[in-house]
PDB file of C-alpha atoms in Angstrom:
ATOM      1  CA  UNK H  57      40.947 -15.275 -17.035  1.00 89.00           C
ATOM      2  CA  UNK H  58      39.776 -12.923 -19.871  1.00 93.00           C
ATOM      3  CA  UNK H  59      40.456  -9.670 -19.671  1.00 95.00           C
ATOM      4  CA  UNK H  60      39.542  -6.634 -21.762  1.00 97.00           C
ATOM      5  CA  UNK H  61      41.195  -3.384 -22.254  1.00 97.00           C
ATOM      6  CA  UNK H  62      39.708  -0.322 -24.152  1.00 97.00           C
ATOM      7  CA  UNK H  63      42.437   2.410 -25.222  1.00 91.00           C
ATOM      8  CA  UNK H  64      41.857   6.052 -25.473  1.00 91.00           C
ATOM      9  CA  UNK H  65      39.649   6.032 -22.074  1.00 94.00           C
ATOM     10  CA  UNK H  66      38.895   9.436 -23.949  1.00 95.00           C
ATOM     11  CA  UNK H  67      38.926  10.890 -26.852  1.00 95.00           C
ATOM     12  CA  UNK H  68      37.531  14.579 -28.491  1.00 97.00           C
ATOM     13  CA  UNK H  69      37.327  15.151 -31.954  1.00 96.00           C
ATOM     14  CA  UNK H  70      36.177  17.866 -34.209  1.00 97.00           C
ATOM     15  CA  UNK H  71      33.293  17.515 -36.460  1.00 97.00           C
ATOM     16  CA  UNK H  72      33.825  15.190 -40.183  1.00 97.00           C
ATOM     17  CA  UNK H  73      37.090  13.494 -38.618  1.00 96.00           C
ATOM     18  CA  UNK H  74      37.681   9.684 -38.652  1.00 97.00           C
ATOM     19  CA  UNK H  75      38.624   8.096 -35.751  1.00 95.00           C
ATOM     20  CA  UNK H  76      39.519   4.650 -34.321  1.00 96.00           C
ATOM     21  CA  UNK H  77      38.430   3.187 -31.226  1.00 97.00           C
ATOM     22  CA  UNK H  78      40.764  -0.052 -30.043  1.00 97.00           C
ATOM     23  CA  UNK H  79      39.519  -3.301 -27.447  1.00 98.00           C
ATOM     24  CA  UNK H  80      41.921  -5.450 -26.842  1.00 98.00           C
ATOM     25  CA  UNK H  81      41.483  -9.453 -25.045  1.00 97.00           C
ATOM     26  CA  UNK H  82      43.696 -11.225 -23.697  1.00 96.00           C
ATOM     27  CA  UNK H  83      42.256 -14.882 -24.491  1.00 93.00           C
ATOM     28  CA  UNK H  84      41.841 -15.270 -28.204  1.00 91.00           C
ATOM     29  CA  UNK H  85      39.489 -18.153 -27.885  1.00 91.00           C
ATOM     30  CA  UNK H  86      36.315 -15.954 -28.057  1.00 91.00           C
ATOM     31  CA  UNK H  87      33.147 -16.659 -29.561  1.00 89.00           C
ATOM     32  CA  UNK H  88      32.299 -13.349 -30.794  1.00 91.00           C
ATOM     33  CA  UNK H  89      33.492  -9.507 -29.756  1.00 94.00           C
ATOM     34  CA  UNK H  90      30.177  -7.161 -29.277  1.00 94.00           C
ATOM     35  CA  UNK H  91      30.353  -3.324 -29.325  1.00 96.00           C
ATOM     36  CA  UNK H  92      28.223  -1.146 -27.997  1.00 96.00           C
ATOM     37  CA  UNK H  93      27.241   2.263 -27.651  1.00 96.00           C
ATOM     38  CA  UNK H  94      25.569   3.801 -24.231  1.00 95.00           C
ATOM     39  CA  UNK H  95      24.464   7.665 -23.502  1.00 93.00           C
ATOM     40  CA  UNK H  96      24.625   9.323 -20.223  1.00 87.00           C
ATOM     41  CA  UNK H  97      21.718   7.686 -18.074  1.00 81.00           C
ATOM     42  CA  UNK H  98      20.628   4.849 -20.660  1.00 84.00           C
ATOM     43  CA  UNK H  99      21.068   1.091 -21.070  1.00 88.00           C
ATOM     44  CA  UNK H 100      23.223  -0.272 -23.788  1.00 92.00           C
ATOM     45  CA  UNK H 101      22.477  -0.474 -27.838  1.00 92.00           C
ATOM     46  CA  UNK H 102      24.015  -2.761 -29.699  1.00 90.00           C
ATOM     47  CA  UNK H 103      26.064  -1.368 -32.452  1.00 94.00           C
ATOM     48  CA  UNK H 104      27.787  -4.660 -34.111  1.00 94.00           C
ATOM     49  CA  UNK H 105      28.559  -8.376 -33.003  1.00 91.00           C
ATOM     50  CA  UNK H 106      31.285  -9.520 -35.190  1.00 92.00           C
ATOM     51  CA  UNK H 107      31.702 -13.913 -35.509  1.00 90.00           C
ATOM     52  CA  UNK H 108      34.859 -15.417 -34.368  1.00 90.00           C
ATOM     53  CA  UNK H 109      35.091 -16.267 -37.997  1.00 91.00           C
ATOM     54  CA  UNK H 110      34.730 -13.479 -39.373  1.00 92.00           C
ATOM     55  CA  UNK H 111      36.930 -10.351 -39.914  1.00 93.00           C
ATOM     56  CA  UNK H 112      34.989  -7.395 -40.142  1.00 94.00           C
ATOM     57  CA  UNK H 113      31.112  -6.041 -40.074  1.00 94.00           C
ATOM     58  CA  UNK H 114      29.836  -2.865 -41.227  1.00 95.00           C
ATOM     59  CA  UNK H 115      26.765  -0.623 -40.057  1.00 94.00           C
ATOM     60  CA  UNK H 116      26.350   2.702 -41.991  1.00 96.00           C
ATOM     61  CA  UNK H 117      29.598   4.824 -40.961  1.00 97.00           C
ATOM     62  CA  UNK H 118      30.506   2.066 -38.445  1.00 97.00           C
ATOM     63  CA  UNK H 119      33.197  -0.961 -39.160  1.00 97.00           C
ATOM     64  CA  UNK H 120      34.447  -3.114 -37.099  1.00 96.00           C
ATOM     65  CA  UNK H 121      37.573  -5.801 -37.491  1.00 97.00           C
ATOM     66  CA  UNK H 122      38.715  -8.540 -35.310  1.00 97.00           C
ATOM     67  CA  UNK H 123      42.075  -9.786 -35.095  1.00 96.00           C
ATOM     68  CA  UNK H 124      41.561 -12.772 -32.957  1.00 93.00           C
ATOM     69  CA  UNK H 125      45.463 -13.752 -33.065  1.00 92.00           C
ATOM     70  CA  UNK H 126      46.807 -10.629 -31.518  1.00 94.00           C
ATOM     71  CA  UNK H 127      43.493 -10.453 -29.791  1.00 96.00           C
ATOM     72  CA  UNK H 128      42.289  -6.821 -30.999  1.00 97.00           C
ATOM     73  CA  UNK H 129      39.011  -5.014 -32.169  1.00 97.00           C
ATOM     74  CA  UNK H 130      38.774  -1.830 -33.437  1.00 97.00           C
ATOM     75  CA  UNK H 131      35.969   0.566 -33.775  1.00 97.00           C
ATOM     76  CA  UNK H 132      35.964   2.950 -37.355  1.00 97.00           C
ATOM     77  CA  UNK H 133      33.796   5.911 -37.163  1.00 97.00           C
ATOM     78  CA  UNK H 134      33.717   7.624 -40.292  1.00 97.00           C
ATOM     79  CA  UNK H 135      32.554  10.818 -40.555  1.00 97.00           C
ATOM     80  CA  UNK H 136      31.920  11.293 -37.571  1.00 97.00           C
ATOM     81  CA  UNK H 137      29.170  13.687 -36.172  1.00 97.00           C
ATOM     82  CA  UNK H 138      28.209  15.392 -33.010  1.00 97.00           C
ATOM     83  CA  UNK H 139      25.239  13.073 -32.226  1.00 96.00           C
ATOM     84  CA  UNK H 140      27.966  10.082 -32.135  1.00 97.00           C
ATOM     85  CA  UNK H 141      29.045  11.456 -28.802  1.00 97.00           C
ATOM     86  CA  UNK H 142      28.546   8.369 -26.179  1.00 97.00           C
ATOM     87  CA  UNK H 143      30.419   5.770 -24.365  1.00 97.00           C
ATOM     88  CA  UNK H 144      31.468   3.024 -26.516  1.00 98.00           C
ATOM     89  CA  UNK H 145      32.136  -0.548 -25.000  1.00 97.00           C
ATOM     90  CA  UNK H 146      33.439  -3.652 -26.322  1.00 97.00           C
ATOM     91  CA  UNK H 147      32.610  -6.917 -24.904  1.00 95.00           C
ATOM     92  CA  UNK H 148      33.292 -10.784 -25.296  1.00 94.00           C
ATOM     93  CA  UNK H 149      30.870 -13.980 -23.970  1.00 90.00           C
ATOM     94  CA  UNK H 150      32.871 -15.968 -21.027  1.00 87.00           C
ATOM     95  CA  UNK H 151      32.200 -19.591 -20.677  1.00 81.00           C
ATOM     96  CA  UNK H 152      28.522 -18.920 -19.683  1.00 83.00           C
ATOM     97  CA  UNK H 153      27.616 -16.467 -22.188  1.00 84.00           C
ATOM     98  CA  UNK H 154      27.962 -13.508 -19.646  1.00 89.00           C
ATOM     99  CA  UNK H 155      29.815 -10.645 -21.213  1.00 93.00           C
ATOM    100  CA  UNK H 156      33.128  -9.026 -20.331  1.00 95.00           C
ATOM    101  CA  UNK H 157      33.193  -5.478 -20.721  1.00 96.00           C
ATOM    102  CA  UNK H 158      36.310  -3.677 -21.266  1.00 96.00           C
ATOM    103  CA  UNK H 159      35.996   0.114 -19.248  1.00 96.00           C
ATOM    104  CA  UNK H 160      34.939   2.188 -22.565  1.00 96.00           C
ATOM    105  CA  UNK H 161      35.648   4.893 -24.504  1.00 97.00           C
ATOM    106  CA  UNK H 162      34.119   8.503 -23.975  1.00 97.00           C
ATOM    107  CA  UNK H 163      33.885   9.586 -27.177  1.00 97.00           C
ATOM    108  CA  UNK H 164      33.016  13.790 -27.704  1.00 97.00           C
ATOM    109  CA  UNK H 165      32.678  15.161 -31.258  1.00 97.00           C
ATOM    110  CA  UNK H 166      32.841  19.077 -31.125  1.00 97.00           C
ATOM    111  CA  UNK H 167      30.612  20.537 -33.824  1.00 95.00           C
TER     112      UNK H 167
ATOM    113  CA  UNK T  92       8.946  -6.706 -29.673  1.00 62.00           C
ATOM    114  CA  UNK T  93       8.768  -4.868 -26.598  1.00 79.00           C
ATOM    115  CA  UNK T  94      12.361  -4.680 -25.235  1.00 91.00           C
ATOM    116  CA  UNK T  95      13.618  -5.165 -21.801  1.00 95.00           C
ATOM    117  CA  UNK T  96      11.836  -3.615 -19.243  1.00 96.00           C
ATOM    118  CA  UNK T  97      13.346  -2.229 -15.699  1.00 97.00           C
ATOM    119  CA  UNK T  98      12.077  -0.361 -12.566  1.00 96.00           C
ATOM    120  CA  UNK T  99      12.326   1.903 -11.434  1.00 96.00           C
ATOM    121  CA  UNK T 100      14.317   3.943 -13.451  1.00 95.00           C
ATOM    122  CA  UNK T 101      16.302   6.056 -10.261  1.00 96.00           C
ATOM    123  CA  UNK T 102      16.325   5.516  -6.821  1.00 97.00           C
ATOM    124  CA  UNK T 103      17.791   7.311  -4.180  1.00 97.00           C
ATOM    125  CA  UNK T 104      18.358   5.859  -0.592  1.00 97.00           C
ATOM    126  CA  UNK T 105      20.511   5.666   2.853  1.00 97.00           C
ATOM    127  CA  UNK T 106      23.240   3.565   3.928  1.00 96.00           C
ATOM    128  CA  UNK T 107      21.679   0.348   5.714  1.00 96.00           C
ATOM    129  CA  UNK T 108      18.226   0.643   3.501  1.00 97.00           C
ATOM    130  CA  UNK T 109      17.139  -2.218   1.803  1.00 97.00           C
ATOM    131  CA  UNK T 110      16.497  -1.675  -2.137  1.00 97.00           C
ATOM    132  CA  UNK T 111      14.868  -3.635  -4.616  1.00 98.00           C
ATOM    133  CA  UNK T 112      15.600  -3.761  -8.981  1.00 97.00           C
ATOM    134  CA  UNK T 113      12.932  -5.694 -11.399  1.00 97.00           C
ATOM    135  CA  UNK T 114      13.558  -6.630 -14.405  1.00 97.00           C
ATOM    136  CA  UNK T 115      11.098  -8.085 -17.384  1.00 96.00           C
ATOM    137  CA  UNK T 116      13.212  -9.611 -19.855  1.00 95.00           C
ATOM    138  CA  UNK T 117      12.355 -10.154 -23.509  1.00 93.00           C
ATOM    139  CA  UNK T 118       9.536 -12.759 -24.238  1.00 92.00           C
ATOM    140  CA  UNK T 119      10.992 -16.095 -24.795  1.00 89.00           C
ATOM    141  CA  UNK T 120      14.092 -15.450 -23.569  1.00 91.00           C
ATOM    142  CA  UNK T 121      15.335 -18.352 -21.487  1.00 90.00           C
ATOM    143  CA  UNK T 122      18.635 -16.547 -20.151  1.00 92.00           C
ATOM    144  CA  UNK T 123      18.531 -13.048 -17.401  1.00 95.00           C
ATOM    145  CA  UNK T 124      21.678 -11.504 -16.509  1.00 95.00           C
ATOM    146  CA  UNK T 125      22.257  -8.722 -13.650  1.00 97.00           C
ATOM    147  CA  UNK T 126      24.744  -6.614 -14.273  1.00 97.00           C
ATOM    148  CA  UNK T 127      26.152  -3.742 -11.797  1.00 97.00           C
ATOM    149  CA  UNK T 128      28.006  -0.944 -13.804  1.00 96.00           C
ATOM    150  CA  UNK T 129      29.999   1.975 -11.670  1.00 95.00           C
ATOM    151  CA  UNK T 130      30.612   5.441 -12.913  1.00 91.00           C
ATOM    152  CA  UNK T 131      33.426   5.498 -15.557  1.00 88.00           C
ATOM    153  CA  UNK T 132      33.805   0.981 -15.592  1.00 91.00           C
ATOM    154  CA  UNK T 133      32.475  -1.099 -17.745  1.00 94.00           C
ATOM    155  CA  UNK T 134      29.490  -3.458 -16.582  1.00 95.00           C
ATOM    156  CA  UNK T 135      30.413  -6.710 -14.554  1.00 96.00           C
ATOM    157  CA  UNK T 136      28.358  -9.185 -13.862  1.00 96.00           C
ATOM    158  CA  UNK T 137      26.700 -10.025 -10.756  1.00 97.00           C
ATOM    159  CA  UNK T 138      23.851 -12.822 -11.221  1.00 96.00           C
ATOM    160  CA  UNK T 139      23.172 -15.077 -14.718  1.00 94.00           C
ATOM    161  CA  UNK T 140      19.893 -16.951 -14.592  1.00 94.00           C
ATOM    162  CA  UNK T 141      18.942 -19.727 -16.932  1.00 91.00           C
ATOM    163  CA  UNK T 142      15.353 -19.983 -16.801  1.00 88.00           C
ATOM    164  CA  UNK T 143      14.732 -20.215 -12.768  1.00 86.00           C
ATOM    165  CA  UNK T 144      17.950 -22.028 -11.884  1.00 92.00           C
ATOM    166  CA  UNK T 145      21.556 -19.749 -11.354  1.00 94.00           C
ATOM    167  CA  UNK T 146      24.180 -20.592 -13.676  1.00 92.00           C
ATOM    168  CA  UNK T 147      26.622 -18.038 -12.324  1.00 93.00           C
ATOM    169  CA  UNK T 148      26.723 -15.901  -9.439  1.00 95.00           C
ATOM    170  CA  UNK T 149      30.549 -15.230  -8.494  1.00 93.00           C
ATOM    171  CA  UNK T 150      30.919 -11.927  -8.558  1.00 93.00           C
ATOM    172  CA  UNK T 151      27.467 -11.492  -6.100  1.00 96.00           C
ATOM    173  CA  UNK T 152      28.562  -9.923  -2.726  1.00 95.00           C
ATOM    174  CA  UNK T 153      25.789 -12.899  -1.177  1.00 95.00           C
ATOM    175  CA  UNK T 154      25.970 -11.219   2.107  1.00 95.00           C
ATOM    176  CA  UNK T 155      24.175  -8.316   0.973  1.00 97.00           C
ATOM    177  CA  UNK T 156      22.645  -8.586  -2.559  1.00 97.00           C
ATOM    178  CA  UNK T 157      20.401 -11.494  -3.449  1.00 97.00           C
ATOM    179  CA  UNK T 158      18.328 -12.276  -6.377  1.00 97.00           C
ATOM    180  CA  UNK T 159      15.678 -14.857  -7.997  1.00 95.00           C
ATOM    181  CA  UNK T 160      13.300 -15.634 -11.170  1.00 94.00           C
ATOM    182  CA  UNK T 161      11.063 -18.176  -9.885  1.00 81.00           C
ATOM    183  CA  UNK T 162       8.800 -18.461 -12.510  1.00 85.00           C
ATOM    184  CA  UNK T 163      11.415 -18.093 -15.598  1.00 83.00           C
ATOM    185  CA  UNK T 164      10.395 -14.916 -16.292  1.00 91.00           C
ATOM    186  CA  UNK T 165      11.154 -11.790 -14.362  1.00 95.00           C
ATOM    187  CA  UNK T 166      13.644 -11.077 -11.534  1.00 97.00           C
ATOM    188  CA  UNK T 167      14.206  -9.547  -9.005  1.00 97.00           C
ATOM    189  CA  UNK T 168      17.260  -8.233  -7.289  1.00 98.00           C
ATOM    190  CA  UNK T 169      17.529  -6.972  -3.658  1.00 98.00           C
ATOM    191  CA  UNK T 170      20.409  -4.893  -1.870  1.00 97.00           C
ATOM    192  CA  UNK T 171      20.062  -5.251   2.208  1.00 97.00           C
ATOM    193  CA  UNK T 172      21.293  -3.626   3.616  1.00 96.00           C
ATOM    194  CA  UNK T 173      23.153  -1.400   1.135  1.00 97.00           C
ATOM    195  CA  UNK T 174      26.458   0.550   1.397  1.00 97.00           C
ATOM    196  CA  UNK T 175      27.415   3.524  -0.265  1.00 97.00           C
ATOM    197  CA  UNK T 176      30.026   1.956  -2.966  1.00 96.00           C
ATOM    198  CA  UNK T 177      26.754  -0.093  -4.135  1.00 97.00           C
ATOM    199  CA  UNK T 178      25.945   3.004  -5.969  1.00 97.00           C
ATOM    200  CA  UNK T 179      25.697   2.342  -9.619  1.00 96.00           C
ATOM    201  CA  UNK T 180      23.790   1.327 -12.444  1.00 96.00           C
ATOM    202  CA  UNK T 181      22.025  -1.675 -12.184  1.00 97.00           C
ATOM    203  CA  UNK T 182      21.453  -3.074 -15.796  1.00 97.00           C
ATOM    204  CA  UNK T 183      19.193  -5.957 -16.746  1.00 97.00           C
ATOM    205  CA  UNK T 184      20.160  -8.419 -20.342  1.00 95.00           C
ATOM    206  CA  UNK T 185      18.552 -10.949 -22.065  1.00 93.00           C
ATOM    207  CA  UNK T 186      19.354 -13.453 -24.775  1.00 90.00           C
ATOM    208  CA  UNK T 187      17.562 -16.646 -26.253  1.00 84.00           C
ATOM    209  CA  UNK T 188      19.840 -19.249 -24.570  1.00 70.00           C
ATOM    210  CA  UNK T 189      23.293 -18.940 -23.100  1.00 60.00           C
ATOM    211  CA  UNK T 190      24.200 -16.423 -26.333  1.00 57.00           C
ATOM    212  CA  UNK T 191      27.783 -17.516 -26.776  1.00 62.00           C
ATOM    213  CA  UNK T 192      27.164 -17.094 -30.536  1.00 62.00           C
ATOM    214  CA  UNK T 193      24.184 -14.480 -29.839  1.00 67.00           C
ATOM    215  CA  UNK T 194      23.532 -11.426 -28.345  1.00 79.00           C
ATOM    216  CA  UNK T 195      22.368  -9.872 -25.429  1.00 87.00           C
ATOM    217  CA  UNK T 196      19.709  -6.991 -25.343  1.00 90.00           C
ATOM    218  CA  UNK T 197      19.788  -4.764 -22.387  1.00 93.00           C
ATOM    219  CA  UNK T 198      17.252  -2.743 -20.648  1.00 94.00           C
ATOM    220  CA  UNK T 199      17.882   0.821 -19.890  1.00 93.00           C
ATOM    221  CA  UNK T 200      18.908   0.268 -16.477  1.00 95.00           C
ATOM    222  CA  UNK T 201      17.781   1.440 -12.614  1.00 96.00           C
ATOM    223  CA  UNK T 202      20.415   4.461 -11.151  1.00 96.00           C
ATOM    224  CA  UNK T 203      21.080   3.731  -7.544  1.00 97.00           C
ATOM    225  CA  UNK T 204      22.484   6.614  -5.452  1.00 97.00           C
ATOM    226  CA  UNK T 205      23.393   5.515  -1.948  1.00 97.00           C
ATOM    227  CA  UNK T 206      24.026   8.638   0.226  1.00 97.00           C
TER     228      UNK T 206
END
């Protein structure tokens, strides 16, 4: 049964820093990992859906890897700014194509 | 392209209401999932439609939650009656097919508050 684990739950940071956000899976045989990014009291935005064969995509100050072997994501902000404050999810497709969310990261950037 | 579309947006009710979610998914999109997220988790699954007929509903407490699509389209999911830990964000995705190698666009969800 896959399972998926977000570490830090939460995490502040001051203005301009760089920061890493880590998912972790515990079945490596995954189509694709999906991140995402959700505000208080919205839906979810898609911020990247990274291939099982591929290693890393990049969105503006976004990049994320996947190391399907040891079954990890990451998340690499750069630069990050206050408006980057959210929840940010990962999530792989199970057999059906319905997602499995790991719990998220709270994410607060102090200006 | 118009995204997905929910209602309503909050609601508030009593223990042992009934309650009712609808969801519009993208045009085209053959696949509807129902999704139930609670403060501070991640969002799990409840229904997954494929066109009108269930693919997976596992995770659906069937005694008190049901749902259906009948024409393909849009669903609609029903709480009765409902018990305070059913409080929660109900969110509504769609993809093109089954989306193993896609993804899934989500609408901006309906608040339940069960008091």
């Amino acid at each position: 049964k896959q399972e998926v684990t977000q570490i830090p739950a939460a995490l502040s940071v001051p203005e301009g820093e760089n920061l890493v956000l880590n998912c972790s899976f515990t079945d490596s045989a995954i189509y694709n990992l999906q991140w995402f990014r959700q505000d208080p009291g919205k839906g979810l935005t898609s911020l990247l859906l990274i291939q099982s064969s591929q290693r890393e995509q990049t969105s503006g100050r976004l990049n994320a890897s996947l190391d399907k072997s040891s079954g990890r994501s990451t998340l690499y902000i750069a630069a990050s700014q206050p408006g980057d404050s959210a929840t940010y999810l990962c999530a792989v497709p199970g057999n059906t194509g319905k997602l499995i969310f790991g719990q998220g990261t709270t994410l607060q950037v102090k200006p | 392209e118009a995204g997905v579309a929910q209602s309503p947006r909050y609601k508030i009710i009593e223990k042992r209401q009934s309650v009712a979610f609808w969801c519009n998914p993208i045009s085209g999109h053959a696949t509807l999932y129902w999704y139930q997220q609670i403060l501070g988790q991640g969002p799990k699954l409840l229904i997954q439609f494929q066109n009108n007929g269930v693919v997976d509903d596992s995770q659906l407490p069937k005694d008190r939650f049901s749902a259906e699509r009948l024409k393909g389209v849009d669903s609609t999911l029903k709480i009765q009656p409902a018990k305070l830990e059913d409080s929660a964000v109900y969110l509504c995705a769609s993809s093109l097919e089954l989306a193993l190698e896609g993804a899934q666009y989500f609408g901006p969800g309906t608040r339940l508050l069960v008091l």
